[in-house]
Tab-separated table of C-alpha atoms in Angstrom:
chain	number	residue	atom	x	y	z
M	1	UNK	CA	48.742	2.457	-8.601
M	2	UNK	CA	50.567	4.244	-5.776
M	3	UNK	CA	52.605	6.329	-8.203
M	4	UNK	CA	49.475	7.542	-9.995
M	5	UNK	CA	47.787	8.420	-6.695
M	6	UNK	CA	50.901	10.348	-5.632
M	7	UNK	CA	50.934	12.236	-8.940
M	8	UNK	CA	47.237	13.110	-8.513
M	9	UNK	CA	48.070	14.389	-5.032
M	10	UNK	CA	50.924	16.479	-6.417
M	11	UNK	CA	48.613	17.977	-9.048
M	12	UNK	CA	46.080	18.925	-6.358
M	13	UNK	CA	48.562	20.161	-3.748
M	14	UNK	CA	50.924	22.057	-6.020
M	15	UNK	CA	48.130	23.119	-8.375
M	16	UNK	CA	46.212	24.915	-5.632
M	17	UNK	CA	49.481	26.553	-4.543
M	18	UNK	CA	50.156	27.709	-8.116
M	19	UNK	CA	46.629	29.163	-8.189
M	20	UNK	CA	47.532	31.493	-5.337
M	21	UNK	CA	50.418	32.857	-7.429
M	22	UNK	CA	48.037	33.795	-10.244
M	23	UNK	CA	46.830	36.901	-8.462
M	24	UNK	CA	44.151	38.070	-10.916
M	25	UNK	CA	42.602	34.610	-11.215
M	26	UNK	CA	42.742	34.189	-7.439
M	27	UNK	CA	41.118	37.594	-6.916
M	28	UNK	CA	38.289	36.660	-9.296
M	29	UNK	CA	37.657	33.390	-7.461
M	30	UNK	CA	37.743	35.122	-4.064
M	31	UNK	CA	35.297	37.739	-5.341
M	32	UNK	CA	32.946	35.049	-6.646
M	33	UNK	CA	32.961	32.795	-3.590
M	34	UNK	CA	34.165	34.997	-0.729
M	35	UNK	CA	37.454	34.992	1.187
M	36	UNK	CA	36.320	32.462	3.805
M	37	UNK	CA	34.984	29.957	1.273
M	38	UNK	CA	38.108	30.330	-0.853
M	39	UNK	CA	40.366	29.646	2.142
M	40	UNK	CA	38.206	26.661	3.098
M	41	UNK	CA	38.390	25.141	-0.387
M	42	UNK	CA	42.111	25.953	-0.577
M	43	UNK	CA	42.717	24.153	2.723
M	44	UNK	CA	40.590	21.133	1.747
M	45	UNK	CA	42.290	20.741	-1.643
M	46	UNK	CA	45.727	21.155	-0.044
M	47	UNK	CA	44.929	18.582	2.629
M	48	UNK	CA	43.456	16.127	0.109
M	49	UNK	CA	46.503	16.551	-2.133
M	50	UNK	CA	48.898	16.024	0.760
M	51	UNK	CA	46.994	12.920	1.925
M	52	UNK	CA	47.119	11.463	-1.601
M	53	UNK	CA	50.843	12.233	-1.875
M	54	UNK	CA	51.553	10.482	1.422
M	55	UNK	CA	49.331	7.468	0.706
M	56	UNK	CA	50.470	7.152	-2.898
M	57	UNK	CA	54.169	7.421	-2.095
M	58	UNK	CA	53.849	4.933	0.758
M	59	UNK	CA	51.984	2.474	-1.472
M	60	UNK	CA	54.533	2.975	-4.261
M	61	UNK	CA	57.426	2.331	-1.849
M	62	UNK	CA	55.756	-0.846	-0.590
M	63	UNK	CA	54.658	-2.333	-3.912
M	64	UNK	CA	56.039	-0.639	-7.003
M	65	UNK	CA	59.568	0.640	-6.390
M	66	UNK	CA	61.347	1.572	-9.644
M	67	UNK	CA	65.100	2.236	-9.470
M	68	UNK	CA	66.459	4.779	-11.945
M	69	UNK	CA	69.959	5.273	-10.539
M	70	UNK	CA	71.944	4.517	-7.376
M	71	UNK	CA	73.142	7.619	-5.536
M	72	UNK	CA	76.652	7.464	-4.050
M	73	UNK	CA	76.755	7.165	-0.245
M	74	UNK	CA	78.355	10.626	-0.053
M	75	UNK	CA	75.140	12.141	-1.441
M	76	UNK	CA	73.210	10.828	1.560
M	77	UNK	CA	75.639	12.609	3.882
M	78	UNK	CA	75.238	15.817	1.874
M	79	UNK	CA	71.460	15.437	2.239
M	80	UNK	CA	71.757	15.123	6.021
M	81	UNK	CA	73.925	18.265	6.068
M	82	UNK	CA	71.565	20.287	3.830
M	83	UNK	CA	68.548	19.474	5.957
M	84	UNK	CA	69.852	21.470	8.940
M	85	UNK	CA	69.808	24.856	7.158
M	86	UNK	CA	66.524	23.886	5.462
M	87	UNK	CA	64.908	23.288	8.852
M	88	UNK	CA	66.293	26.517	10.301
M	89	UNK	CA	65.003	28.441	7.270
M	90	UNK	CA	61.494	27.037	7.729
M	91	UNK	CA	61.483	28.281	11.316
M	92	UNK	CA	63.004	31.622	10.230
M	93	UNK	CA	60.047	32.110	7.877
M	94	UNK	CA	57.823	32.465	10.967
M	95	UNK	CA	60.250	33.789	13.584
M	96	UNK	CA	61.511	36.585	11.421
M	97	UNK	CA	64.828	38.279	11.986
M	98	UNK	CA	67.896	39.048	9.915
M	99	UNK	CA	67.847	35.580	8.345
M	100	UNK	CA	64.451	36.430	6.884
M	101	UNK	CA	65.658	39.844	5.711
M	102	UNK	CA	68.721	38.415	3.985
M	103	UNK	CA	67.083	35.346	2.431
M	104	UNK	CA	63.765	37.156	1.655
M	105	UNK	CA	61.778	33.949	1.167
M	106	UNK	CA	63.186	31.412	3.626
M	107	UNK	CA	60.253	28.990	3.248
M	108	UNK	CA	60.803	28.656	-0.498
M	109	UNK	CA	64.551	28.410	-0.014
M	110	UNK	CA	63.949	25.652	2.547
M	111	UNK	CA	61.661	23.761	0.158
M	112	UNK	CA	64.289	24.034	-2.586
M	113	UNK	CA	67.026	22.770	-0.249
M	114	UNK	CA	64.797	19.934	1.049
M	115	UNK	CA	63.776	18.833	-2.439
M	116	UNK	CA	67.276	19.114	-3.928
M	117	UNK	CA	68.810	17.256	-0.986
M	118	UNK	CA	66.306	14.438	-1.316
M	119	UNK	CA	66.871	14.228	-5.057
M	120	UNK	CA	70.562	13.675	-4.284
M	121	UNK	CA	69.845	10.828	-1.867
M	122	UNK	CA	67.062	9.025	-3.750
M	123	UNK	CA	67.414	7.496	-7.195
M	124	UNK	CA	64.005	5.886	-7.603
M	125	UNK	CA	61.304	7.138	-9.977
M	126	UNK	CA	58.766	8.017	-7.282
M	127	UNK	CA	61.276	10.114	-5.349
M	128	UNK	CA	62.440	11.862	-8.512
M	129	UNK	CA	58.830	12.777	-9.364
M	130	UNK	CA	57.973	13.783	-5.780
M	131	UNK	CA	61.004	15.868	-4.924
M	132	UNK	CA	61.464	17.147	-8.484
M	133	UNK	CA	57.878	18.443	-8.463
M	134	UNK	CA	58.394	20.310	-5.201
M	135	UNK	CA	61.702	21.736	-6.435
M	136	UNK	CA	60.081	22.870	-9.684
M	137	UNK	CA	57.181	24.466	-7.816
M	138	UNK	CA	59.498	26.312	-5.394
M	139	UNK	CA	61.585	27.693	-8.267
M	140	UNK	CA	58.403	28.732	-10.112
M	141	UNK	CA	56.924	30.378	-7.012
M	142	UNK	CA	60.111	32.315	-6.255
M	143	UNK	CA	60.148	33.651	-9.810
M	144	UNK	CA	56.447	34.512	-9.621
M	145	UNK	CA	57.007	36.431	-6.369
M	146	UNK	CA	59.341	38.787	-8.206
M	147	UNK	CA	56.564	39.571	-10.679
M	148	UNK	CA	53.640	39.962	-8.264
M	149	UNK	CA	52.286	43.410	-7.582
M	150	UNK	CA	51.127	42.516	-4.058
M	151	UNK	CA	52.910	40.852	-1.166
M	152	UNK	CA	50.278	38.174	-0.660
M	153	UNK	CA	49.443	37.528	2.980
M	154	UNK	CA	49.504	39.994	5.851
M	155	UNK	CA	52.965	41.099	6.933
M	156	UNK	CA	54.622	39.379	9.885
M	157	UNK	CA	56.779	41.711	12.005
M	158	UNK	CA	60.527	41.304	11.519
M	159	UNK	CA	62.642	41.247	14.667
M	160	UNK	CA	66.352	41.406	15.253
M	161	UNK	CA	69.184	39.006	16.046
M	162	UNK	CA	67.295	37.500	19.008
M	163	UNK	CA	64.731	36.103	16.588
M	164	UNK	CA	67.559	34.593	14.563
M	165	UNK	CA	68.957	32.862	17.651
M	166	UNK	CA	65.482	31.532	18.475
M	167	UNK	CA	64.987	30.357	14.878
M	168	UNK	CA	68.352	28.586	14.910
M	169	UNK	CA	67.697	26.923	18.297
M	170	UNK	CA	64.190	25.800	17.350
M	171	UNK	CA	65.433	24.734	13.910
M	172	UNK	CA	68.146	22.535	15.437
M	173	UNK	CA	65.630	20.923	17.826
M	174	UNK	CA	63.171	20.277	14.982
M	175	UNK	CA	65.995	18.927	12.806
M	176	UNK	CA	67.052	16.470	15.499
M	177	UNK	CA	63.450	15.397	16.089
M	178	UNK	CA	62.945	14.829	12.370
M	179	UNK	CA	66.223	12.951	11.999
M	180	UNK	CA	65.937	10.677	15.032
M	181	UNK	CA	62.184	10.271	15.518
M	182	UNK	CA	60.033	11.257	12.554
M	183	UNK	CA	62.080	10.048	9.585
M	184	UNK	CA	62.914	6.537	10.815
M	185	UNK	CA	59.524	5.916	12.468
M	186	UNK	CA	57.102	7.572	10.025
M	187	UNK	CA	59.050	7.405	6.755
M	188	UNK	CA	60.731	4.110	7.623
M	189	UNK	CA	64.186	5.219	6.521
M	190	UNK	CA	66.919	5.939	9.085
M	191	UNK	CA	68.611	9.261	8.411
M	192	UNK	CA	71.954	8.602	10.033
M	193	UNK	CA	72.322	5.000	8.872
M	194	UNK	CA	73.656	3.624	5.589
């Protein structure tokens, strides 16, 4: 049951994000319902999808775990290492500096790193579906960005090296908070153990 709920959540969450990459279809929907209504529906569908993913995955982990393969312990250490640049890249997507200029799409790169890293560390069916779906979406979205005629959202100013230092510092703090507080308490899996 949990796996099906998670998959429904993935369809909603990633589906609404794919819709935004289909610029002509999105423009037609915005024209029909208005920008504000579109953003409201987009947010509601995203939130509902995310809630279903979280509930479904949690229920799956508690009641229906299905092992596919057993990752080597070294893969878990690689995952821990990959999460630091992923976290910094997420911050660099909003505190834009040279990292943003070089990487171009740090949020998508971070999602790809996060998903790939978690695929390395988790060999169960639910994790493969969850993280594989996010990896597939991030690859698709990066390709679609190359083909879009518009930039999407409003531009965020790009700063210099100071913004990079801020992004790195904030990224390290967020990484440590995720590793030592969020992951073991909320997810129930210690990052530095095993």
